Coordinates of C-alpha atoms and ligand atoms in Angstrom, one line a residue:
M1 CA 41.4 117.8 120.0
P2 CA 42.8 117.9 116.5
E3 CA 41.0 119.7 113.8
Y4 CA 41.0 118.0 110.4
N5 CA 40.6 119.7 107.0
A6 CA 41.0 117.8 103.8
P7 CA 44.2 118.6 101.9
L8 CA 42.1 119.6 98.8
R9 CA 44.9 121.5 97.2
D10 CA 47.3 118.5 97.4
L11 CA 44.6 116.1 96.3
R12 CA 43.9 118.1 93.3
F13 CA 47.4 118.4 92.4
V14 CA 47.8 114.5 92.4
L15 CA 44.6 113.9 90.6
H16 CA 44.8 116.7 87.9
E17 CA 48.3 117.7 87.6
V18 CA 50.4 114.6 88.3
F19 CA 48.2 111.9 86.8
D20 CA 45.9 114.2 84.6
A21 CA 42.9 111.9 85.5
P22 CA 40.4 113.9 83.4
A23 CA 42.3 113.1 80.2
L24 CA 42.2 109.5 81.1
W25 CA 38.6 109.4 82.0
A26 CA 37.8 111.0 78.7
R27 CA 39.3 108.3 76.7
L28 CA 37.5 105.5 78.6
P29 CA 34.1 105.1 77.3
A30 CA 32.6 103.8 80.6
L31 CA 33.7 106.9 82.4
A32 CA 33.7 109.6 79.7
G33 CA 30.0 110.6 80.1
S34 CA 30.0 110.5 83.9
V35 CA 33.0 112.1 85.3
D36 CA 35.2 115.1 84.4
A37 CA 37.5 117.5 86.1
A38 CA 34.6 119.6 87.4
T39 CA 32.6 116.7 88.7
A40 CA 35.7 115.4 90.5
D41 CA 36.4 118.7 92.1
A42 CA 32.6 119.1 93.2
I43 CA 32.8 115.6 94.9
L44 CA 36.1 116.3 96.6
E45 CA 34.7 119.5 98.0
E46 CA 31.6 117.8 99.1
A47 CA 33.7 114.9 100.8
A48 CA 35.9 117.6 102.4
K49 CA 32.7 119.1 104.1
V50 CA 31.3 115.8 105.1
T51 CA 34.5 114.4 106.6
A52 CA 35.5 117.6 108.4
G53 CA 31.9 118.7 109.5
L54 CA 30.2 115.4 110.2
I55 CA 32.6 112.7 110.9
A56 CA 35.7 114.3 112.4
P57 CA 33.7 115.8 115.4
L58 CA 32.6 112.4 116.6
N59 CA 36.1 110.8 116.5
R60 CA 37.3 111.7 119.9
S61 CA 33.8 111.0 121.7
G62 CA 33.5 107.8 119.7
D63 CA 36.9 106.7 121.1
E64 CA 35.9 107.5 124.6
E65 CA 32.6 105.9 124.6
G66 CA 33.4 102.9 122.3
A67 CA 31.1 100.5 120.7
Q68 CA 28.8 98.6 123.5
W69 CA 27.5 95.1 123.4
Q70 CA 24.4 94.1 125.3
A71 CA 22.6 90.8 124.9
G72 CA 23.5 90.3 121.3
A73 CA 23.0 93.9 120.2
V74 CA 25.7 96.5 119.5
R75 CA 25.1 100.2 120.3
T76 CA 27.5 102.5 118.3
P77 CA 28.7 105.7 120.2
A78 CA 26.4 108.7 120.6
G79 CA 26.0 110.6 117.2
F80 CA 27.1 107.7 115.1
K81 CA 23.6 106.7 114.0
Q82 CA 22.6 110.3 113.1
A83 CA 25.8 111.0 111.3
Y84 CA 25.6 107.6 109.4
A85 CA 22.1 108.4 108.2
T86 CA 23.3 111.9 106.9
Y87 CA 26.5 110.3 105.3
I88 CA 24.5 107.6 103.3
E89 CA 22.1 110.2 101.9
G90 CA 25.1 111.5 100.0
G91 CA 25.5 108.3 98.2
W92 CA 29.1 107.9 99.5
V93 CA 28.9 104.0 100.1
G94 CA 28.2 103.5 96.3
L95 CA 30.6 106.0 95.1
S96 CA 32.6 103.6 92.8
G97 CA 29.8 100.9 92.7
N98 CA 28.3 99.4 89.5
P99 CA 25.8 101.8 88.2
A100 CA 23.6 98.8 86.8
Y101 CA 22.6 98.3 90.4
G102 CA 22.6 101.8 91.8
G103 CA 26.3 102.5 92.3
L104 CA 27.6 105.9 91.1
G105 CA 30.2 104.3 89.0
M106 CA 33.0 106.8 89.9
P107 CA 36.7 105.9 89.2
K108 CA 38.8 104.4 91.9
M109 CA 41.3 107.3 91.4
L110 CA 38.8 109.6 92.9
A111 CA 37.5 107.0 95.4
V112 CA 40.9 106.5 97.0
Q113 CA 41.0 110.3 97.7
F114 CA 37.6 110.2 99.4
E115 CA 38.6 107.2 101.5
E116 CA 41.7 109.0 102.6
M117 CA 39.6 111.9 103.9
L118 CA 37.2 109.4 105.6
Y119 CA 40.0 107.6 107.6
A120 CA 41.6 110.8 108.4
A121 CA 38.2 112.2 109.8
G122 CA 37.5 108.9 111.9
A123 CA 39.0 105.5 111.3
S124 CA 36.2 103.8 113.2
F125 CA 33.3 105.4 111.5
A126 CA 35.1 104.9 108.1
L127 CA 35.2 101.0 108.8
Y128 CA 31.4 100.8 108.9
S129 CA 31.1 101.5 105.3
A130 CA 34.5 100.4 104.1
L131 CA 33.6 96.7 104.5
S132 CA 30.3 97.4 102.7
S133 CA 32.0 98.8 99.5
G134 CA 34.4 95.7 99.4
A135 CA 31.5 93.3 100.0
C136 CA 29.6 94.9 97.1
L137 CA 32.7 94.4 94.8
A138 CA 32.8 90.6 95.6
I139 CA 29.0 90.2 95.1
D140 CA 29.2 92.2 91.9
A141 CA 32.1 90.3 90.5
H142 CA 31.0 86.7 91.5
A143 CA 27.4 86.4 92.6
S144 CA 24.4 85.3 90.6
E145 CA 22.1 87.9 88.9
A146 CA 19.4 87.2 91.4
L147 CA 21.7 87.9 94.4
K148 CA 23.1 91.1 92.8
T149 CA 19.6 92.5 92.0
T150 CA 18.5 91.8 95.6
Y151 CA 21.4 92.8 97.6
L152 CA 23.5 95.4 95.8
P153 CA 21.0 98.4 95.5
P154 CA 20.3 98.7 99.3
M155 CA 24.0 98.1 100.0
Y156 CA 25.1 100.9 97.7
E157 CA 22.5 103.0 99.3
G158 CA 24.0 102.3 102.8
R159 CA 20.7 101.0 104.1
W160 CA 22.3 97.6 104.4
A161 CA 26.0 97.1 105.2
G162 CA 28.4 94.2 104.6
S163 CA 30.8 92.3 106.7
M164 CA 33.8 90.0 105.9
C165 CA 33.8 86.7 107.9
L166 CA 37.0 84.9 107.4
T167 CA 38.9 84.6 110.7
E168 CA 38.2 81.8 113.3
A169 CA 39.9 81.4 116.6
H170 CA 42.3 78.9 115.3
A171 CA 42.4 80.1 111.7
G172 CA 43.8 83.7 111.0
T173 CA 46.6 83.8 108.4
D174 CA 46.0 80.1 107.5
L175 CA 42.4 80.2 106.2
G176 CA 42.8 76.6 105.0
L177 CA 42.1 75.5 108.7
I178 CA 38.6 77.0 109.0
R179 CA 35.9 74.8 110.4
T180 CA 32.7 76.6 109.5
R181 CA 30.5 74.3 107.6
A182 CA 27.9 74.7 104.8
E183 CA 25.4 72.0 104.3
P184 CA 23.2 72.1 101.2
R185 CA 19.5 72.6 101.7
A186 CA 16.7 71.2 99.4
D187 CA 16.0 74.8 98.1
G188 CA 19.5 75.4 96.7
S189 CA 20.5 77.4 99.5
Y190 CA 22.9 76.3 102.4
A191 CA 22.8 76.1 106.1
I192 CA 25.9 77.8 107.7
S193 CA 27.3 76.7 111.0
G194 CA 30.3 77.9 112.8
S195 CA 31.8 80.6 114.8
K196 CA 34.0 83.7 113.4
I197 CA 36.0 86.0 115.5
F198 CA 37.2 89.7 115.0
I199 CA 34.4 90.5 112.5
T200 CA 34.4 94.3 112.0
G201 CA 30.9 95.6 111.9
G202 CA 29.5 92.1 112.3
E203 CA 26.8 93.7 114.4
Q204 CA 25.9 97.4 114.8
D205 CA 22.8 99.6 115.0
L206 CA 23.5 101.7 112.0
T207 CA 21.8 99.8 109.1
E208 CA 18.6 97.9 108.6
N209 CA 20.4 94.8 107.6
I210 CA 23.9 93.3 107.6
I211 CA 25.0 91.1 104.7
H212 CA 27.8 88.9 106.0
L213 CA 30.2 87.3 103.3
V214 CA 31.2 84.1 105.1
L215 CA 34.0 81.6 104.3
A216 CA 32.8 77.9 104.9
K217 CA 33.4 74.3 103.7
L218 CA 31.0 72.2 101.8
P219 CA 30.7 68.5 102.8
G220 CA 33.6 66.5 101.4
A221 CA 35.5 69.6 100.3
P222 CA 39.2 69.1 99.9
T223 CA 41.4 70.0 102.8
G224 CA 43.2 73.3 103.0
P225 CA 42.6 76.5 101.0
K226 CA 41.2 74.6 97.9
G227 CA 38.2 73.5 99.9
I228 CA 36.7 76.9 100.8
S229 CA 33.6 78.3 99.4
L230 CA 32.1 81.8 99.9
F231 CA 28.4 82.4 101.0
L232 CA 26.1 85.5 101.3
V233 CA 24.4 85.1 104.7
P234 CA 22.1 88.0 105.6
K235 CA 21.2 89.0 109.3
F236 CA 17.5 89.3 108.1
L237 CA 16.2 87.1 105.4
V238 CA 15.0 89.0 102.4
E239 CA 11.4 88.4 100.9
A240 CA 10.8 88.2 97.3
D241 CA 9.7 91.8 97.2
G242 CA 12.9 93.0 98.9
S243 CA 11.4 93.6 102.2
L244 CA 13.0 92.2 105.4
G245 CA 11.8 88.8 106.7
A246 CA 12.7 86.6 109.6
R247 CA 15.9 87.0 111.5
N248 CA 18.5 84.5 110.3
A249 CA 20.0 82.0 112.7
L250 CA 23.1 84.0 113.6
S251 CA 24.1 86.2 116.4
C252 CA 26.8 88.4 117.9
G253 CA 28.2 86.6 120.9
S254 CA 30.3 89.4 122.2
I255 CA 32.7 92.3 121.0
E256 CA 36.3 92.7 121.7
Q257 CA 37.9 95.3 124.1
K258 CA 40.9 96.8 122.1
M259 CA 43.8 99.2 121.8
G260 CA 42.3 101.6 119.2
I261 CA 39.4 102.0 116.7
K262 CA 37.1 101.6 119.8
A263 CA 34.1 103.0 118.2
S264 CA 34.3 100.1 115.5
S265 CA 32.5 96.9 116.7
T266 CA 34.9 93.8 116.5
C267 CA 32.5 90.8 116.9
V268 CA 32.3 87.2 117.5
M269 CA 29.7 86.0 115.1
N270 CA 28.0 82.6 115.6
F271 CA 26.1 80.9 112.7
D272 CA 23.8 78.2 113.9
G273 CA 22.6 76.8 110.6
A274 CA 21.9 80.3 109.2
Q275 CA 20.6 80.3 105.6
G276 CA 23.2 81.4 103.0
W277 CA 23.7 81.4 99.3
L278 CA 26.9 80.3 97.5
I279 CA 28.7 83.2 95.8
G280 CA 30.7 82.0 92.6
E281 CA 31.8 78.4 92.4
A282 CA 32.0 75.8 95.1
N283 CA 35.5 75.4 96.6
K284 CA 36.6 78.7 94.8
G285 CA 35.7 80.9 97.6
L286 CA 39.1 82.2 98.5
A287 CA 39.6 83.4 94.9
A288 CA 36.1 85.2 95.1
M289 CA 37.1 86.7 98.6
F290 CA 40.3 88.0 97.2
T291 CA 38.3 90.4 95.0
M292 CA 37.0 91.9 98.2
M293 CA 40.4 91.6 99.9
N294 CA 42.4 93.4 97.4
Y295 CA 39.9 96.2 97.5
E296 CA 40.1 96.2 101.2
R297 CA 43.8 96.0 101.2
L298 CA 44.2 99.3 99.3
S299 CA 41.3 100.7 101.5
I300 CA 43.2 99.7 104.8
G301 CA 46.5 101.2 103.3
L302 CA 44.4 104.5 103.0
Q303 CA 43.7 104.3 106.8
G304 CA 47.5 104.6 107.2
I305 CA 47.7 107.8 105.0
G306 CA 44.5 109.4 106.4
C307 CA 45.5 108.8 110.1
A308 CA 49.2 110.1 109.2
E309 CA 47.7 113.3 107.4
A310 CA 45.6 114.0 110.5
S311 CA 48.6 113.7 112.8
Y312 CA 50.7 115.7 110.5
Q313 CA 48.1 118.7 110.4
A314 CA 47.8 118.9 114.1
A315 CA 51.8 118.6 114.6
A316 CA 52.6 121.2 112.1
R317 CA 50.1 123.6 113.8
Y318 CA 51.5 122.8 117.2
A319 CA 55.2 123.3 116.1
R320 CA 54.4 126.7 114.7
E321 CA 52.9 127.8 118.0
R322 CA 54.7 125.9 120.8
L323 CA 57.6 128.0 122.2
Q324 CA 60.7 126.3 123.5
S325 CA 64.3 127.2 123.5
R326 CA 66.1 129.2 120.9
A327 CA 67.2 128.3 117.3
A328 CA 70.7 127.0 117.0
S329 CA 71.5 130.0 114.8
G330 CA 70.2 132.5 117.4
P331 CA 66.8 133.9 118.5
L332 CA 64.4 134.0 115.5
A333 CA 61.5 135.4 117.5
P334 CA 63.4 137.8 120.0
E335 CA 60.1 139.6 121.0
Q336 CA 58.9 136.0 122.6
A337 CA 60.2 134.1 125.5
A338 CA 61.4 131.3 123.1
D339 CA 61.3 130.3 119.5
P340 CA 58.6 128.2 118.1
I341 CA 59.9 124.5 118.1
I342 CA 59.5 124.5 114.3
V343 CA 62.9 126.2 114.2
H344 CA 64.6 123.1 115.5
A345 CA 66.2 120.7 113.1
D346 CA 64.9 117.7 114.9
V347 CA 61.3 118.8 114.8
R348 CA 61.7 119.6 111.1
R349 CA 63.0 116.1 110.6
M350 CA 59.9 114.7 112.1
L351 CA 57.4 116.9 110.3
L352 CA 59.2 116.5 106.9
T353 CA 59.3 112.7 107.3
M354 CA 55.5 112.8 107.9
K355 CA 54.9 115.1 105.0
A356 CA 57.2 113.3 102.5
M357 CA 55.8 109.9 103.3
T358 CA 52.1 111.0 103.5
E359 CA 52.3 113.0 100.1
G360 CA 54.4 110.1 98.5
G361 CA 51.8 107.6 99.6
R362 CA 48.8 110.0 98.4
A363 CA 50.3 109.9 95.0
F364 CA 51.0 106.2 95.0
A365 CA 47.4 105.5 96.0
C366 CA 46.2 107.5 93.1
Y367 CA 48.6 105.6 90.9
V368 CA 47.3 102.2 92.0
G369 CA 43.8 103.6 91.7
Q370 CA 44.7 104.4 88.1
Q371 CA 45.8 100.9 87.5
L372 CA 42.5 99.6 88.9
D373 CA 40.5 101.9 86.7
L374 CA 42.4 100.7 83.6
A375 CA 42.1 97.1 84.6
K376 CA 38.4 97.5 84.7
F377 CA 37.5 100.1 82.2
A378 CA 40.2 100.1 79.4
T379 CA 38.8 99.0 76.0
D380 CA 42.0 97.3 74.9
A381 CA 42.5 93.8 76.4
E382 CA 46.1 94.2 76.5
E383 CA 46.0 97.5 78.3
R384 CA 43.6 95.7 80.9
Q385 CA 46.0 92.9 81.5
H386 CA 49.0 95.2 81.8
A387 CA 47.2 97.2 84.5
A388 CA 45.8 94.1 86.2
A389 CA 49.4 92.8 86.5
L390 CA 50.5 96.2 88.2
V391 CA 47.6 96.1 90.5
A392 CA 48.6 92.4 91.7
L393 CA 52.1 93.5 92.2
L394 CA 51.5 96.9 93.9
T395 CA 48.5 96.1 96.2
P396 CA 50.7 94.4 99.0
V397 CA 53.2 97.3 98.7
A398 CA 50.4 99.8 99.2
K399 CA 48.7 98.0 102.0
A400 CA 51.9 97.4 104.1
F401 CA 54.0 100.4 103.2
F402 CA 51.1 102.9 103.7
T403 CA 50.4 101.5 107.1
D404 CA 54.0 101.0 108.3
S405 CA 54.9 104.6 107.3
G406 CA 51.4 105.6 108.7
L407 CA 52.3 104.4 112.1
E408 CA 55.9 106.0 112.0
S409 CA 54.2 109.3 110.9
C410 CA 51.7 109.1 113.7
V411 CA 54.5 108.5 116.3
H412 CA 56.4 111.3 114.9
G413 CA 53.3 113.5 115.3
Q414 CA 52.9 112.4 118.9
Q415 CA 56.6 113.1 119.5
V416 CA 56.3 116.7 118.2
F417 CA 53.8 117.3 120.9
G418 CA 56.3 116.1 123.6
G419 CA 54.4 115.0 126.8
H420 CA 51.3 116.6 125.4
G421 CA 51.3 113.9 122.7
Y422 CA 51.0 111.1 125.2
I423 CA 47.9 112.6 126.9
R424 CA 44.4 112.4 125.5
E425 CA 43.7 116.1 125.1
W426 CA 45.5 116.7 121.7
G427 CA 44.4 113.5 120.0
Q428 CA 47.8 112.3 119.0
E429 CA 47.7 109.3 121.1
Q430 CA 44.4 108.2 119.8
L431 CA 45.8 108.3 116.1
V432 CA 48.7 106.1 117.2
R433 CA 46.3 103.6 118.6
D434 CA 43.8 103.7 115.7
V435 CA 46.4 103.4 113.0
R436 CA 48.3 100.5 114.5
I437 CA 45.6 97.8 113.6
A438 CA 46.1 98.7 110.0
Q439 CA 49.4 96.7 110.0
I440 CA 47.7 93.7 111.4
Y441 CA 44.3 93.2 109.8
E442 CA 43.5 92.5 106.1
G443 CA 46.5 90.0 106.2
T444 CA 49.4 91.2 108.4
N445 CA 52.1 93.3 106.8
G446 CA 54.5 90.3 107.0
I447 CA 52.0 88.2 104.9
Q448 CA 51.8 91.2 102.5
A449 CA 55.5 91.0 102.1
L450 CA 55.5 87.3 101.5
D451 CA 52.7 87.8 98.9
L452 CA 54.8 90.5 97.2
L453 CA 58.2 88.7 97.2
G454 CA 56.9 85.1 97.0
R455 CA 53.9 85.1 94.7
K456 CA 54.3 88.4 92.8
V457 CA 58.0 88.5 92.1
V458 CA 59.6 85.2 92.6
A459 CA 56.8 82.9 91.3
D460 CA 56.5 84.8 88.1
G461 CA 60.2 85.1 87.6
G462 CA 60.1 88.8 87.9
A463 CA 57.9 89.6 85.0
A464 CA 55.6 92.0 86.6
L465 CA 58.5 93.8 88.4
R466 CA 60.1 94.2 84.9
Q467 CA 56.9 95.8 83.6
F468 CA 56.9 98.3 86.5
A469 CA 60.6 98.9 86.0
A470 CA 60.1 99.6 82.3
E471 CA 57.6 102.3 83.1
V472 CA 59.7 103.9 85.8
R473 CA 62.8 103.9 83.4
H474 CA 60.7 105.3 80.5
F475 CA 59.6 108.2 82.8
A476 CA 63.1 108.9 84.0
H477 CA 64.5 109.1 80.6
R478 CA 61.8 111.0 79.0
H479 CA 61.0 113.8 81.5
E480 CA 62.9 116.6 82.8
T481 CA 63.2 115.8 86.5
P482 CA 66.1 116.7 88.8
Y483 CA 65.9 113.2 90.2
G484 CA 66.1 111.0 87.0
S485 CA 69.5 109.5 87.7
L486 CA 68.9 109.0 91.3
L487 CA 65.6 107.2 90.6
V488 CA 67.2 104.9 87.9
E489 CA 70.1 104.1 90.4
E490 CA 67.5 103.0 93.1
L491 CA 65.6 101.2 90.6
E492 CA 68.7 99.2 89.6
R493 CA 69.3 98.4 93.2
L494 CA 65.8 96.9 93.5
E495 CA 66.3 94.9 90.3
A496 CA 69.6 93.6 91.4
V497 CA 68.3 92.6 94.9
S498 CA 65.3 91.0 93.1
G499 CA 67.6 89.1 90.7
W500 CA 69.8 87.9 93.7
L501 CA 66.6 86.8 95.6
L502 CA 65.3 84.9 92.5
E503 CA 68.7 82.9 92.7
Q504 CA 68.7 82.4 96.4
A505 CA 65.2 81.1 96.4
K506 CA 66.3 78.1 94.2
S507 CA 68.5 76.7 97.0
D508 CA 67.2 78.2 100.3
A509 CA 63.7 77.5 101.3
N510 CA 63.9 80.4 103.9
A511 CA 65.2 83.0 101.5
V512 CA 61.9 84.5 100.6
G513 CA 60.6 84.5 104.2
A514 CA 63.9 86.1 105.6
A515 CA 64.0 88.9 102.9
A516 CA 60.2 89.7 102.5
V517 CA 59.6 92.5 104.9
D518 CA 62.8 94.4 104.0
Y519 CA 62.1 93.8 100.4
L520 CA 58.7 95.2 100.6
Q521 CA 60.1 98.3 102.2
L522 CA 62.8 98.6 99.6
F523 CA 60.2 98.4 97.0
G524 CA 58.0 101.1 98.7
Y525 CA 61.0 103.5 98.8
V526 CA 61.6 103.1 95.2
A527 CA 58.0 103.4 94.4
Y528 CA 57.8 106.6 96.3
A529 CA 61.0 107.9 94.6
Y530 CA 59.0 107.3 91.4
M531 CA 56.1 109.4 92.8
W532 CA 58.4 112.1 94.1
A533 CA 60.2 112.4 90.8
R534 CA 56.9 112.8 88.9
M535 CA 55.7 115.4 91.4
A536 CA 58.9 117.2 91.3
A537 CA 58.8 117.3 87.5
V538 CA 55.4 118.9 87.5
A539 CA 56.3 121.3 90.2
E540 CA 59.5 122.2 88.4
A541 CA 57.5 123.1 85.3
K542 CA 55.1 125.3 87.2
R543 CA 57.7 127.2 89.2
G544 CA 56.5 130.8 89.4
E545 CA 52.8 130.0 89.7
D546 CA 51.3 129.4 93.2
Q547 CA 54.9 129.8 94.5
A548 CA 54.6 128.5 98.0
F549 CA 52.8 125.3 96.9
Y550 CA 55.2 124.3 94.1
A551 CA 58.3 125.4 96.1
G552 CA 57.1 123.4 99.0
K553 CA 56.7 120.3 96.7
L554 CA 60.2 120.8 95.5
A555 CA 61.7 121.2 99.0
T556 CA 59.8 118.1 100.2
A557 CA 61.0 116.0 97.2
A558 CA 64.6 117.3 98.1
F559 CA 64.1 115.9 101.6
Y560 CA 62.7 112.7 100.4
F561 CA 65.7 112.0 98.0
A562 CA 68.3 113.2 100.4
R563 CA 67.0 111.8 103.9
L564 CA 64.5 109.0 103.4
L565 CA 65.5 107.2 100.2
P566 CA 68.9 106.2 101.4
R567 CA 67.1 103.9 104.0
S568 CA 67.3 101.6 100.8
L569 CA 71.1 101.0 101.5
S570 CA 70.4 99.5 104.9
L571 CA 67.6 97.5 103.6
E572 CA 69.7 96.0 100.9
A573 CA 72.4 95.1 103.3
S574 CA 69.9 93.4 105.6
I575 CA 68.3 91.4 102.7
R576 CA 71.8 90.2 101.4
A577 CA 72.7 89.0 104.8
G578 CA 70.3 86.1 103.9
S579 CA 68.4 83.7 106.2
A580 CA 71.2 82.2 108.2
P581 CA 71.2 84.9 110.9
L582 CA 67.6 84.1 111.6
Y583 CA 68.1 80.4 112.2
G584 CA 71.0 80.6 114.7
L585 CA 68.7 79.9 117.8
T586 CA 66.7 76.8 118.6
A587 CA 63.0 77.5 119.6
E588 CA 64.1 76.8 123.2
Q589 CA 66.7 79.4 123.2
F590 CA 64.3 82.2 122.6
Ligands
FAD1 C1 40.4 94.9 115.2 C2 40.3 93.6 114.2 C3 39.5 93.7 113.2 C4 39.4 92.6 112.3 N1 38.5 92.5 111.3 C5 38.3 91.4 110.7 C6 37.2 91.3 109.8 O1 36.4 92.0 109.5 N2 37.0 90.0 109.2 C7 38.0 88.9 109.4 O2 37.7 87.8 108.8 N3 39.0 89.1 110.2 C8 39.3 90.3 110.8 N4 40.3 90.5 111.7 C9 41.3 89.3 111.9 C10 42.7 89.8 111.2 O3 42.5 89.7 109.7 C11 43.6 88.6 111.7 O4 43.8 88.9 113.1 C12 45.0 88.7 111.0 O5 44.7 88.4 109.7 C13 46.0 87.8 111.6 O6 45.4 86.6 111.9 P1 45.8 86.0 113.5 O7 45.3 87.1 114.3 O8 45.0 84.7 113.6 O9 47.3 85.9 113.5 P2 48.2 84.7 113.1 O10 47.7 84.2 111.8 O11 48.2 83.6 114.3 O12 49.6 85.2 113.0 C14 50.4 85.5 114.1 C15 51.8 86.0 113.7 O13 52.4 85.0 112.8 C16 52.7 85.5 111.7 N5 52.5 84.4 110.6 C17 51.4 83.7 110.5 N6 51.7 82.8 109.4 C18 52.9 83.2 108.8 C19 53.6 82.6 107.7 N7 53.1 81.7 107.0 N8 54.8 83.2 107.5 C20 55.3 84.3 108.4 N9 54.6 84.8 109.3 C21 53.4 84.2 109.6 C22 51.7 86.7 111.3 O14 52.2 87.6 110.4 C23 51.6 87.2 112.8 O15 52.7 88.1 113.0 C24 40.3 91.6 112.5 C25 41.2 91.6 113.6 C26 41.2 92.6 114.5 C27 42.1 92.7 115.6

C-alpha cells in the first residue's frame, strides 16, 4: 500500500521561487487583501494533512469495494461519507470560488497545487468535488442572478454537488448529435427529457443535493453544435427559502463496471420531464459548457500529475530498498547480499523520467494557473486578453500532455517494482488503472490535439503561438540559464513545424488530423523545456543553499534536456511524413 506525502518543498519552490506568486497577487487588487505567501503556505500545509491523512487511506479500500448501485441509489465505499463530511468542513470545494456567493476566492495558481494533492491521494474521491468546482464556475459565469444566489453557496460549501451531463450513447465526441430535449414550461422553466451516460457522480450518497448541468436541445433548434443549450437540473427541487422540496423527475438507471476509478460512480442518468432552468442564452450552451470544460480539462490534467507523483514516491522508496544484483561498476553495498536496484542505470532512467515529467508538469500547471488568474483578475484589459489567449492555447496541451506522461510515469513506477508492481499489494497497478481514464474523458487526448493544432494554431494563423514563443524567447535571452540556447533551438523547431503545417493545411484536408497528436507532444516537450530552463535558472542562482534540493533540480534539468527533450526529433520527423502514410489502406484492409 503506497504512502503518499504531499511534495510541499517542491510545490513551494514552484509557487514562490519560480513564479513568485505572492508578488503577482500583491499587484492584483482582487487578490491583494486575501492571499499572501503566509496564507498560501498555511493552505498548502493544511491540504497536505487532509490529503495524506484523510483521503489517501481510503484509496485502496475504495478501489476494492467500488461504488455500488441498488434500485437507483448509489452507495460510495465505506469511509467516503465520513471523510467527505470532514473534507467539506475545510471549505475545499469553494477554494477558488467567487467570494460574493461564499467561495474563498483563492487564486488558481494555488488551487492547482491543491488539486494535484487531491488526485494523488485518491483520484476517485477527488472526482466527487472536482465536478462541483467546474459546475460552479459555469453557473457563476453564465447563470442568472437568481440561480447563482440559490445554488452557488451550498455548492461551494460542498453540501450540494455538481455533475456534467453531456455524453449520450450515440454522442460522445460529437455533441452536435445529442437528442435530449428541453420543452419550455409556462413558468419560464423547462422540462428536460433524455438519457445521458457515463455521468461522473451523477448519483452518490455524499451530498444533500446534486445539481446536474445538462446539454439539451430546444424545439426547433438548429441541428449540430449550434443548437445546444445548457440547463441546470437539480436532483431535488429547491424551495424559495433554499430548503429542499420534491424529488425532480430524474433517476440513475445504473452505474458502470470499469477498469479504474472504481470508487467514483459513473452513471446512466435518465431525465423524464425533469424541471430545469436555462443557463446563459438559448442555443449557446456549448460555449457556456466550455467554461466548465476548460476548468475540468486542467483539473483532469492534474489527475495525471497527481497519480504520477504518488507512483514516483512509492517507486523511489522501493528502489532504495529492494536488493537485486550488483552495480555494473562493482558492489556498492558489499555488506549486503546485493545492491539496491537504484544503482542500475535502467531503474534510474525510469525514476528520472517520472521525476522530470512530474516536476515539469507541476511547474507548467502553475504557469497555466497564473495565466488563468491574470485572465480573470488583471486590471489592464490588454493583459487580461493576452493571458486568455495563452489559456486557450495551453489548456489542451496541459490536459493531454499531463495525462499521457502521467500514464507513462505510472507504468514506469509499476515497472520499477518488477512483478510486485503487477500485484495489488503495492498499489502501483491501481495507479495505472486509475490514471488511464484521464486520457479519455473530458475530450479524448486525440481531440485535445485537434483543438490545439486545428483551432488554436492553424485557425488563428499561429498568432497565439507567436505570443507564447515571444515570451519563451524573451526569457531565454534575458536570464542566466545553462539551457537558453537549447531552449531557443527547440522553440525554433516548434515554430518551423507549425509554419510547415499551416502551409500543408491549405492543400491537404487531413494534414491537421494526421499531425495533431505528435504536434501536441512536441509542443509539450518544448513547454516543459521552458519550465525546466526557468527552474534551472532559479536553482543555479541558489546553489549553496539547501544543497540537496537545488543540486537535485539541476541534475533533473540536465536529465530532461539530455534524455527526454530529444524525443522532439522523432516527433518532427513523424509530423513531416504527412498524412499519406495513414491513408494507404482501405477500411476493409484493416
Ligand atoms: C469513467 C468515465 C467518466 C466520464 N465522465 C463523464 C461525465 O461526467 N460527463 C460526461 O458528459 N461524459 C463523461 N464521460 C464521457 C467521456 O467524456 C467520453 O467517453 C469521451 O468524451 C469520448 O466519447 P465516446 O466515448 O463517445 O467516444 P467517441 O466519441 O465514439 O470516440 C471514439 C474514438 O474516436 C476518436 N474520434 C472521435 N471523433 C473524432 C474526430 N473528429 N477526429 C479524430 N478522432 C475522433 C476519439 O478520439 C476516440 O479515440 C466519461 C467517460 C468515462 C469512461
